[in-house]
Each structure stands twice: as structure tokens, then as C-alpha cells.
Short mmCIF file of C-alpha atoms (C1' of nucleotides) in Angstrom, two decimals:
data_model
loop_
_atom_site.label_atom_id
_atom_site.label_comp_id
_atom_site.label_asym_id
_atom_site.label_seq_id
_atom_site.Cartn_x
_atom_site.Cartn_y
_atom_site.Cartn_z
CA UNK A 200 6.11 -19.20 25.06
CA UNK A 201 4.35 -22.45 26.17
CA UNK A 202 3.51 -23.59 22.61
CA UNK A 203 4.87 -25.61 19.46
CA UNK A 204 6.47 -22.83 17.91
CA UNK A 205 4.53 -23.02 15.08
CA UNK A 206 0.68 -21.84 15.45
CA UNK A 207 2.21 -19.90 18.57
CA UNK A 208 3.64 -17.77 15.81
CA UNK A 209 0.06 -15.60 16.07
CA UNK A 210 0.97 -13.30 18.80
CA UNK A 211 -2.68 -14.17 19.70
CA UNK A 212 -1.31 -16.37 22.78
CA UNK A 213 -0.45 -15.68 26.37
CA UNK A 214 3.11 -15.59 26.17
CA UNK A 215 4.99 -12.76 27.28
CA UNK A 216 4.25 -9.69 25.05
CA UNK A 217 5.78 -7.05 27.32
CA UNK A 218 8.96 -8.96 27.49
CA UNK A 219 9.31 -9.16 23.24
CA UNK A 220 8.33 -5.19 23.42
CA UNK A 221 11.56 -4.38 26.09
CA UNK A 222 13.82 -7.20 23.69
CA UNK A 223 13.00 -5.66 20.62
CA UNK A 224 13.92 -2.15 22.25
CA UNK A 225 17.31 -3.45 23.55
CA UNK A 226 17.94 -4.70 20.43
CA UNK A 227 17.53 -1.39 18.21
CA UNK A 228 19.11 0.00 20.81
CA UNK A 229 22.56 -2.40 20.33
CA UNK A 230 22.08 -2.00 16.44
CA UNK A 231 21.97 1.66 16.25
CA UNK A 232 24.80 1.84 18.01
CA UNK A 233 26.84 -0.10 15.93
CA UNK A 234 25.70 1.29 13.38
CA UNK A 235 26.47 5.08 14.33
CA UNK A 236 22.72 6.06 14.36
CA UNK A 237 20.76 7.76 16.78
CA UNK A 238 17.86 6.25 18.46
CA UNK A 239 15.98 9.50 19.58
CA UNK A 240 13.29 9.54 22.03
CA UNK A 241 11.14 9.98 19.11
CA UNK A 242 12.53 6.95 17.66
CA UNK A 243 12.57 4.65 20.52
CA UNK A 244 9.30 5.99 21.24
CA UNK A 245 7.74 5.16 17.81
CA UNK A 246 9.13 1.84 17.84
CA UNK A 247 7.84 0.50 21.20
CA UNK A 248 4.48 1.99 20.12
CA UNK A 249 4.22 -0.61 17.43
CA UNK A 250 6.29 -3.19 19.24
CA UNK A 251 3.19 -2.93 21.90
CA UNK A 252 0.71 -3.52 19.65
CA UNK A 253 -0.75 -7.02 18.82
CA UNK A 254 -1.05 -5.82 15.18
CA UNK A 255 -0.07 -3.64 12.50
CA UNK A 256 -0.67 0.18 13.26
CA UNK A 257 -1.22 2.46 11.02
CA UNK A 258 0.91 6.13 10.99
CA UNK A 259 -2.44 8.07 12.49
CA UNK A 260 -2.64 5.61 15.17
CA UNK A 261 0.81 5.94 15.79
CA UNK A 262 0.40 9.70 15.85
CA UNK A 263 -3.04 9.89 18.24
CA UNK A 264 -0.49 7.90 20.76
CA UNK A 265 2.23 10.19 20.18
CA UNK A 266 -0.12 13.04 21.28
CA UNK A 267 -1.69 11.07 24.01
CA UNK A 268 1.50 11.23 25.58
CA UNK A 269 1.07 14.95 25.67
CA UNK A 270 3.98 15.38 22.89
CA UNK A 271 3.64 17.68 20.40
CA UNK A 272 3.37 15.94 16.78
CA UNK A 273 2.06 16.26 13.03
CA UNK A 274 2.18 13.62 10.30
CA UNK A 275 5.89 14.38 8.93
CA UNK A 276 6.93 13.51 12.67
CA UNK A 277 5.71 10.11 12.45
CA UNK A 278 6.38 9.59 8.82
CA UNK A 279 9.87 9.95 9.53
CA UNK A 280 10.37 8.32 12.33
CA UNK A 281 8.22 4.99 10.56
CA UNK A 282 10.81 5.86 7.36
CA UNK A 283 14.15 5.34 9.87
CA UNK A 284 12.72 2.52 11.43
CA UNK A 285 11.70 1.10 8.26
CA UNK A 286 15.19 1.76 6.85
CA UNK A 287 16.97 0.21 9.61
CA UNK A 288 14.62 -3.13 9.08
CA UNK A 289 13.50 -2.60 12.93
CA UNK A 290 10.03 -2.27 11.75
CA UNK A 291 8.21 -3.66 8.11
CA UNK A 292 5.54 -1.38 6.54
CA UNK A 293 2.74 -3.84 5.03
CA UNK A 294 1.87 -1.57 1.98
CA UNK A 295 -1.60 -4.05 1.49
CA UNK A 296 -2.62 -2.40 4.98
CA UNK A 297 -0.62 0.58 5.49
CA UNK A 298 0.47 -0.02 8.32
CA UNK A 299 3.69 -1.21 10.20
CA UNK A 300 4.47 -3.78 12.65
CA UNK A 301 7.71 -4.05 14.52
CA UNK A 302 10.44 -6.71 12.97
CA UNK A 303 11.31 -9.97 14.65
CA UNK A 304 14.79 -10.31 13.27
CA UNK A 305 16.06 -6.70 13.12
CA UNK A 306 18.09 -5.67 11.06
CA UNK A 307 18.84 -9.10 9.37
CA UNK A 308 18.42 -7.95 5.11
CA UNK A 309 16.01 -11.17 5.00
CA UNK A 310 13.13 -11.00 2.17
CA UNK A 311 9.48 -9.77 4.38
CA UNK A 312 7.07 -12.71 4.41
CA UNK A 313 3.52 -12.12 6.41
CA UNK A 314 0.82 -14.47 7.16
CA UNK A 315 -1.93 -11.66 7.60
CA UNK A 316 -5.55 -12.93 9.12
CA UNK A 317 -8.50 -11.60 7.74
CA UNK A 318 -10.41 -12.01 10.72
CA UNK A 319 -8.51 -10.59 13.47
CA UNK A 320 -6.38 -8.29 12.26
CA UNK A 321 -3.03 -10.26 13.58
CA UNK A 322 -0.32 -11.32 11.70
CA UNK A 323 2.63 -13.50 11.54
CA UNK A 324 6.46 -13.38 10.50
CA UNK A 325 7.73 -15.66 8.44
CA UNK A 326 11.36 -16.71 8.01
CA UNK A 327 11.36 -19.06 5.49
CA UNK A 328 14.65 -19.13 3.35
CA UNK A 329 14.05 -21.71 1.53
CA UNK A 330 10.92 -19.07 0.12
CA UNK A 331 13.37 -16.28 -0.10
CA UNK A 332 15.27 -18.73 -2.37
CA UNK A 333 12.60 -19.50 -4.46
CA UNK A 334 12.06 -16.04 -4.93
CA UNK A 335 15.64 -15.04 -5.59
CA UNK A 336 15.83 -18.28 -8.21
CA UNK A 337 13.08 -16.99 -10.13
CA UNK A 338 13.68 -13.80 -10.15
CA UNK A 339 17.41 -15.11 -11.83
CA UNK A 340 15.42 -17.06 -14.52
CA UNK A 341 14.56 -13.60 -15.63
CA UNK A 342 17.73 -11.90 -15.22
CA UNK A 343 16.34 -9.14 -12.74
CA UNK A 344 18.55 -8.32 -9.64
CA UNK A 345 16.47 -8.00 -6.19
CA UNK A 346 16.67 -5.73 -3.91
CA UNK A 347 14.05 -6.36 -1.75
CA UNK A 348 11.13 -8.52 -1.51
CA UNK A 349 8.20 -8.85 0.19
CA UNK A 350 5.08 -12.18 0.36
CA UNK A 351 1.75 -11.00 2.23
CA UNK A 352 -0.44 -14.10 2.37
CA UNK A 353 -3.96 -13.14 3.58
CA UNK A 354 -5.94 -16.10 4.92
CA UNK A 355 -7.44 -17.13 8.29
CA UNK A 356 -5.07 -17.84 11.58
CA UNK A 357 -5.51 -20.86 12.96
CA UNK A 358 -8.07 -19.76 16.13
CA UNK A 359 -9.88 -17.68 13.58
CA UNK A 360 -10.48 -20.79 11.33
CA UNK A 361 -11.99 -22.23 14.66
CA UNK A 362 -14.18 -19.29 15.73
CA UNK A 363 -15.34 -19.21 12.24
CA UNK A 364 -16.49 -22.85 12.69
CA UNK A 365 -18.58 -21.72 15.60
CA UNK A 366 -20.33 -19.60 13.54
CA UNK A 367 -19.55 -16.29 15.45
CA UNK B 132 7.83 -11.79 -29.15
CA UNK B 133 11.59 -12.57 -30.92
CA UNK B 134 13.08 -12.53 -27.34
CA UNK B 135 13.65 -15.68 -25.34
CA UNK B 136 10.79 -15.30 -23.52
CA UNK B 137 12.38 -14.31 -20.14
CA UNK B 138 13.65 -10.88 -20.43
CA UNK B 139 11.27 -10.31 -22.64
CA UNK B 140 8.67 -10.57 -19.52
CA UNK B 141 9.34 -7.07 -19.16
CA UNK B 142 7.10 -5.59 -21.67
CA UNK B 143 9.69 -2.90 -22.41
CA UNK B 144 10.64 -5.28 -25.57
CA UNK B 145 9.16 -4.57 -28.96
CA UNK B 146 6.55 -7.05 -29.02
CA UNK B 147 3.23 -6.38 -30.17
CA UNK B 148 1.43 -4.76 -26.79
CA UNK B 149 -1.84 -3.90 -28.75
CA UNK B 150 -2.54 -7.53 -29.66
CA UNK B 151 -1.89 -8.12 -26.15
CA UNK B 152 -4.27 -5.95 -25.23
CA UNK B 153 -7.20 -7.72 -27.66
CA UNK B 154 -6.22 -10.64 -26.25
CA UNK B 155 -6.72 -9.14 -22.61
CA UNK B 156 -10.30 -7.93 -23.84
CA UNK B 157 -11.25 -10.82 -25.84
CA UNK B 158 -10.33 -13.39 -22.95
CA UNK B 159 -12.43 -11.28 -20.46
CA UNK B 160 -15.28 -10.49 -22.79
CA UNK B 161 -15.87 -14.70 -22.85
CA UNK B 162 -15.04 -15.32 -19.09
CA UNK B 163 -17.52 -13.22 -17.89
CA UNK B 164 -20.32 -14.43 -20.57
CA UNK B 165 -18.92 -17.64 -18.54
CA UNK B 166 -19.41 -16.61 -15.24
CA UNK B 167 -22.71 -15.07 -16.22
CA UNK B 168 -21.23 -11.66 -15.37
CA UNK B 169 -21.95 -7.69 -17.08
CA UNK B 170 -18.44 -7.02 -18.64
CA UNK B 171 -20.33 -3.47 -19.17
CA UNK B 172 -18.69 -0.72 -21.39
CA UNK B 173 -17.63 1.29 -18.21
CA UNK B 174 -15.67 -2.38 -17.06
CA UNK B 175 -14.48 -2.76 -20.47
CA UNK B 176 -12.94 0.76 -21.00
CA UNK B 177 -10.94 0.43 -17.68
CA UNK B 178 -9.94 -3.19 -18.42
CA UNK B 179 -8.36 -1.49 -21.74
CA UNK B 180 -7.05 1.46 -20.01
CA UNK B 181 -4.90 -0.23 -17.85
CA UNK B 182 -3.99 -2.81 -20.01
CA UNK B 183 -2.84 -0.06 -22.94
CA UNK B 184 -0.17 1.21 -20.39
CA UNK B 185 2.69 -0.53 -20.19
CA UNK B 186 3.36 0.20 -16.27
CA UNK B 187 0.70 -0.10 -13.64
CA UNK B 188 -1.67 3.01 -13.35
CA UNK B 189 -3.42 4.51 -10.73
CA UNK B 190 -6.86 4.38 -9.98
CA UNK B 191 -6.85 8.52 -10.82
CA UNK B 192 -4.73 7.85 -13.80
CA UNK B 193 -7.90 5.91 -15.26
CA UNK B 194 -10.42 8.96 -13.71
CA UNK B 195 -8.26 11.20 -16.08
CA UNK B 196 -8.91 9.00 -19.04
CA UNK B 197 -12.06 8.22 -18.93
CA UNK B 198 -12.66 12.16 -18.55
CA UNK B 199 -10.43 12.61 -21.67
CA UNK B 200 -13.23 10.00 -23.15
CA UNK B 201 -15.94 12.88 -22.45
CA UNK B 202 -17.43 10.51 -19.86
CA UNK B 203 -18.76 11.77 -16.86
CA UNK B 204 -16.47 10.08 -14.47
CA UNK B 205 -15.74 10.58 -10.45
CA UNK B 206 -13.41 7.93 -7.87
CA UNK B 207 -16.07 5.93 -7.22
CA UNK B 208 -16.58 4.93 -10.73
CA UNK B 209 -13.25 4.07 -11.58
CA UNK B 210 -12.71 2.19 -8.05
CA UNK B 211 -15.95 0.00 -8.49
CA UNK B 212 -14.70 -0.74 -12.04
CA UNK B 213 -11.18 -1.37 -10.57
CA UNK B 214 -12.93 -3.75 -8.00
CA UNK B 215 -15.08 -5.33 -9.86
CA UNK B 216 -11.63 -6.52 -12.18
CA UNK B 217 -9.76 -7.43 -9.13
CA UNK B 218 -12.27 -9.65 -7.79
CA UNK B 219 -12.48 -11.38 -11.23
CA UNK B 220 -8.88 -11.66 -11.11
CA UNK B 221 -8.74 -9.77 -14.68
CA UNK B 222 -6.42 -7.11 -13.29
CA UNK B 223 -4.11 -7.13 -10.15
CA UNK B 224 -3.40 -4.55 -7.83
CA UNK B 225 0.06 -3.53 -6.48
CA UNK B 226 -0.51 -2.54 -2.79
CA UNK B 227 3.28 -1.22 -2.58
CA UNK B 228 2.38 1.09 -5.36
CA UNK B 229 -1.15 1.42 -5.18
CA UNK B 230 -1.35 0.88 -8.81
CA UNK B 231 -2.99 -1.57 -11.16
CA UNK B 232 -1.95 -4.06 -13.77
CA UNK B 233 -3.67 -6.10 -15.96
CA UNK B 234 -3.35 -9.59 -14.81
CA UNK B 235 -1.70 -12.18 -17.74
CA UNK B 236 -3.47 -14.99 -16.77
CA UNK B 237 -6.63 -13.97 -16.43
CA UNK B 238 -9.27 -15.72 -13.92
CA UNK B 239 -7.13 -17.57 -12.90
CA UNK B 240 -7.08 -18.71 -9.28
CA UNK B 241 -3.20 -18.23 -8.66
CA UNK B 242 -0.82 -16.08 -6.69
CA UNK B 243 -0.04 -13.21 -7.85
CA UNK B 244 3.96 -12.56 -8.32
CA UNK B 245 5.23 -9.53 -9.50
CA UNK B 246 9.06 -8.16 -10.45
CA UNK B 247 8.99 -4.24 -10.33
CA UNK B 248 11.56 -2.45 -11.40
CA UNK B 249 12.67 0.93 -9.41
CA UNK B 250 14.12 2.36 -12.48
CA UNK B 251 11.68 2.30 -15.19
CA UNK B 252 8.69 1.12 -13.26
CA UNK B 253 8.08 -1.65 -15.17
CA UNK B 254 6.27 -4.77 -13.67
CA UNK B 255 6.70 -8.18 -15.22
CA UNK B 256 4.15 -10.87 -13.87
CA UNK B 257 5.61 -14.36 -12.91
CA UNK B 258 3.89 -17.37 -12.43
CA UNK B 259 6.25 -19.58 -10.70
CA UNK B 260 4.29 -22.61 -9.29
CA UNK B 261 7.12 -24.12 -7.35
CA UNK B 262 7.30 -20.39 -5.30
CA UNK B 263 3.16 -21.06 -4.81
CA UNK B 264 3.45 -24.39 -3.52
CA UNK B 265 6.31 -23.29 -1.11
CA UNK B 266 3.91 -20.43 0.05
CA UNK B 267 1.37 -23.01 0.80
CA UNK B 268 3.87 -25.13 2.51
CA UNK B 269 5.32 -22.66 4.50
CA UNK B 270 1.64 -21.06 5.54
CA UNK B 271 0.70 -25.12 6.21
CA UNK B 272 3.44 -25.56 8.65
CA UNK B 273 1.63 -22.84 11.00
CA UNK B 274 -1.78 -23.67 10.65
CA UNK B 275 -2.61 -20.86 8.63
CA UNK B 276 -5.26 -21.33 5.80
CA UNK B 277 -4.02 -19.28 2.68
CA UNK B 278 -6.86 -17.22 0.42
CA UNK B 279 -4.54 -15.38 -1.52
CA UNK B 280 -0.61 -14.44 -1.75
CA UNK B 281 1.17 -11.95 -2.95
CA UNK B 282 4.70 -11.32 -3.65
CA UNK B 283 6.01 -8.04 -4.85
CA UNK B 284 9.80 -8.18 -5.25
CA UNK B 285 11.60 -4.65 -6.16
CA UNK B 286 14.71 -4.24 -7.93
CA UNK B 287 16.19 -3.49 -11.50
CA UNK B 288 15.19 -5.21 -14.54
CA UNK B 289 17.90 -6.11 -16.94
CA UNK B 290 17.25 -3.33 -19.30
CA UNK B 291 17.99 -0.85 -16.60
CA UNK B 292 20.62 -2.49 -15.15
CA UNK B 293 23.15 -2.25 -18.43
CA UNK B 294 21.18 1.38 -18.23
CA UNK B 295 22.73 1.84 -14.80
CA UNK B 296 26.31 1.34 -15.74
CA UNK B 297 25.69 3.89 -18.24
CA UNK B 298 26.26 6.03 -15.54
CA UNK B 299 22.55 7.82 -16.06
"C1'" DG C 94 -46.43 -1.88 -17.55
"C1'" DC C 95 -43.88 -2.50 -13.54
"C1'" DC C 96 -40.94 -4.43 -10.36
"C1'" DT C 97 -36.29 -5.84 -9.04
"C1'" DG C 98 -31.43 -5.98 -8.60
"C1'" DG C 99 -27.40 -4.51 -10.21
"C1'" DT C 100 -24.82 -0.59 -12.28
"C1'" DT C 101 -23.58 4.08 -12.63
"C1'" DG C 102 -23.80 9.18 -11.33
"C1'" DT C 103 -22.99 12.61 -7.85
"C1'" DT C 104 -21.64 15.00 -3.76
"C1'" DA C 105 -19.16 15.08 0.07
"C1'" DT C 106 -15.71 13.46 3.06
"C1'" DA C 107 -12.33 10.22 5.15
"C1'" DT C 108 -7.72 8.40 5.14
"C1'" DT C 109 -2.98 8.28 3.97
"C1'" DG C 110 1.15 10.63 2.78
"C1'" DT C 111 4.47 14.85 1.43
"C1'" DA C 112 6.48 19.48 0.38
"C1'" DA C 113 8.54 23.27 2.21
"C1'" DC C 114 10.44 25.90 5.50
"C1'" DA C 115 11.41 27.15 10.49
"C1'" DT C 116 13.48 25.75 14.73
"C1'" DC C 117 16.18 23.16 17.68
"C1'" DC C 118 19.97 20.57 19.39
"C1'" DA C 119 24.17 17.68 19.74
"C1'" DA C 120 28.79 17.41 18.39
"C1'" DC C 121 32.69 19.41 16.67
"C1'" DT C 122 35.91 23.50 15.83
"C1'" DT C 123 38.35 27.20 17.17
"C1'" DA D 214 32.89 29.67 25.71
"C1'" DA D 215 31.27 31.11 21.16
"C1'" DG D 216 30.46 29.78 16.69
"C1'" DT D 217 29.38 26.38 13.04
"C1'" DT D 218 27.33 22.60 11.00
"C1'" DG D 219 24.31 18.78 9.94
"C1'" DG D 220 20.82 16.07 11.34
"C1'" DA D 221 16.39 15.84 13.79
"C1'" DT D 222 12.06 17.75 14.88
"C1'" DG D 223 8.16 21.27 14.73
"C1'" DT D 224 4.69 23.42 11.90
"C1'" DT D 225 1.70 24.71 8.20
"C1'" DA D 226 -0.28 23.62 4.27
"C1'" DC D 227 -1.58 20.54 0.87
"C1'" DA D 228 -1.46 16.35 -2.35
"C1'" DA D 229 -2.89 11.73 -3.35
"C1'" DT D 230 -5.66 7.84 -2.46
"C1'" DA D 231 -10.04 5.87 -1.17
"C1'" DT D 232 -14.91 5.44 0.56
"C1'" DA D 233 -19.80 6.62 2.39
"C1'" DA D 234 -24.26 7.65 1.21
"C1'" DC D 235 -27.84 8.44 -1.65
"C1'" DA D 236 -29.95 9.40 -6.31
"C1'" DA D 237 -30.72 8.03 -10.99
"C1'" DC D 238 -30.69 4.71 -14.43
"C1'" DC D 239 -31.35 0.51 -16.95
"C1'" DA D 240 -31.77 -4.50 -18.35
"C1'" DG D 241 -34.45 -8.56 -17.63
"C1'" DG D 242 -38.19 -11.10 -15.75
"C1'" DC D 243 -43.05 -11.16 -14.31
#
DNA sequence: GCCTGGTTGTTATATTGTAACATCCAACTT
DNA sequence: AAGTTGGATGTTACAATATAACAACCAGGC
């Protein structure tokens, strides 16, 4: 983490990937235990495969890994497994992809905001609350009561706005 | 439209949907003589289709109706008419629901904001420019360039929440 | 007439997601 | 320890959504 915070959002950069994988992993493991849940193998398992992985996996990818580790497993295994995660807020399914990506605030009910590059596949988590209090504001105006929200912006990432200018 | 105009975005209201839906044809009939584009009678039909429902349909929904039209019809028609309206921004799709609505401000170039409700699956289309620029803003602050945003917020709409404490 | 590019038809298949039921296992009860 | 119970996982089958690839068609220009 040797950058401004800001473009260094893309996980694109050299900082320490392995070390975010292990935090988020000690974190579900803390917040399931308040929360009386169980963190299977299964679980933990699913969760640190998309934790590992610089971008959104889908469930069949999740599954081919799940086998690769020799385990045995069909599509309702990793469906529900995504669905807990999901639930808990450890992990955010990006419905405009289908596919998941592992949650940098866990657990925190905040409203999902992406930044999702076109080019390379990687995207970013937003926490912008003065956004989620745009959204909830409007939403007022109209009377209807949120329960959950979610902004996917699709666009170019700052090194992919580059590359493109190098006309790869 | 005898409603104030803000719960009555939800087209649950008893406002007249099939002048709505001229409107919807009319308006894309002369922005595609415009763009110098084929609104054909396929593109047209689907355009109507999905307008004439008041929740967003699915891209078989459509294959079912144009077969009830006696038209030889299989996926790929409907999803190349579907596509074609996307990319003219005449109809939106829902990723979270994988559904399509027709799009209230049609062509366009805007974000697309959308208020579904869980109960009676009714989407009401906002087009809040101060929650645009703060998506721009936000996206800005990390580089990011921005093509197109999307914000899908679930919850109840205020029909179905009085419906709710109806105990139902 | 005939060429051309875009549109539609058609068949087959890929990808994503669930229903339904069997089995297992941890925790609690007795 | 044996039994019971509820949640978690295994397993089979299938549903729902979407696309690839190629053939046929058709409007407009030459």
C-alpha cells in the first residue's frame, strides 16, 4: 500500500494481496462468531477463493477450484455457500456480471457501489456515503423505503485508460 | 396522472399506461428516423411488448409473445431485438433481475436509476441528476472514467408498504 | 439485374441457477 | 452413551438465461 489511496483502489497494484486475503478471513472469522454462525470449511473455503482473486469470480469458477482441491462439489454447494456469504455482507454478488467478489467492509449494512473496468476485468469498492445519501434522499422524495442498494459504474480504470492510449 | 407525481412513479396508479406506451413508440419511431436507424417491425413489436407490461419482462417472456403473435420466433431474435433497444437506450435492462424495462427518457445519455419493489415487482425509473453528478464525482476522485452507471435500489414501494401492515 | 450490408431465421449449445431429496454431523437431551 | 434435532452438505436432475454459428432474406444503391 505505497500509493495515494485513491487510484490504488484498483487492486491492480503491488501491494500486499495475500495479506488482505488472510485479513478478510480473520475478519469473517470474528463476525461469525459474534454473530452465532458457523464458518464451515466450506465457507471459509469459498470465501478465501474469491478473496484470492484479483476480480469477480463467477459460481463455476468457484466450483472448478472447489474440485481442484480434490473436494467433492455440485452447483447447490457453491450456491449456498456464495448465498451465506452474500447474506452475511462478507462477499457482494455483481448481478451485471454474475459474479462475486469478496467485501472490503464486512459486514457493515453500507449501500454496494462498484467501479467495474471494462478492460481488465478489475473492479473497485466504493464507500461513498455521501452517494448512499443521495440515494436514500431520493428514494424519500418518492416515499419508497430501501432496503438495499447497489451503483455498478462500468468505465475504464485508470491504467486501462493509459494502455488504451498506447493503442494495445 | 391525478397523483402528485412522486408516488405516482410507480406505475401501479391509474394513469393512462396505453398512452404511455404510444408515446414510448412514437418517440422511438422519430429517434431512430434521427439516427438514421431500422426501427423494423420485429424492434417495434418488442419495444411495445415490454413497454405494455407494467413490470420488467424477461427476454423469454417476449419469445412467448411474439410466438402468441404467430411469429416464428427463437432467443436469438428476441435478444438481438432486446440489444439493439438497449444500445439505443430505448429500453433498460435490470441485471439484478435479468429483466427489461422500457426506458422513460428515451435516448437519452443518462444513468440509469431504478426503485424496485420486492413486493409487487414494480420498478419506477428516477432521474435524479444530483445522484449522477455525485457518481461522477465519486468515480473522478479515483481516476476512473465513467461510461455508464447504474443504480438498482430494492425495497417496498409505498403501495406495498400500507399493503404490508395489512398483515398479507 | 446484382451486389452489399444489415436483419432475421434456425439449430444447437453454453452458461447460470434451483428443486428435491438423501446423507451427514455437531450440539443438545436424557 | 444413545437418541434426537436442526442445520449443513452431497447428489441427481433440471430450469432459466444467453450465445455461437451459419443460412436465408431483404432493402437500397450501383
Amino acid at each position: 500500500m505505497t500509493d495515494d489511496g485513491k487510484s490504488g483502489l484498483f487492486p491492480a497494484g503491488g501491494h500486499d494481496h495475500h495479506a488482505c486475503v488472510e485479513a478478510a478471513l480473520a475478519s469473517a472469522e470474528s463476525l461469525c462468531r459474534e454473530r452465532g454462525l458457523r464458518l464451515t470449511p466450506l465457507r471459509r473455503r469459498v470465501l478465501e477463493l474469491v478473496w484470492r482473486s484479483h476480480c469477480p469470480v463467477g459460481a463455476y469458477a468457484v466450483l472448478e477450484d472447489l474440485r481442484r482441491d480434490g473436494r467433492s462439489a455440485a452447483p447447490p454447494t457453491v450456491y449456498r455457500a456464495l448465498d451465506f456469504l452474500v447474506q452475511e455482507r462478507l462477499v457482494h454478488r455483481l448481478p451485471s456480471l454474475n459474479a462475486y467478489i469478496g467485501c472490503n467492509e464486512p459486514g457493515a449494512p453500507h449501500c454496494g457501489q462498484f467501479l467495474i473496468c471494462r478492460h481488465c476485468g478489475r473492479v473497485a469498492e466504493l464507500h461513498d456515503h455521501a452517494l448512499d445519501r443521495r440515494i436514500s434522499a431520493s428514494a424519500a422524495d418518492t416515499r419508497f423505503r430501501v432496503e438495499q442498494a447497489l451503483v455498478e459504474v462500468r468505465g475504464l480504470c485508470p491504467r486501462c485508460q493509459a494502455a488504451e492510449g498506447d493503442g494495445e
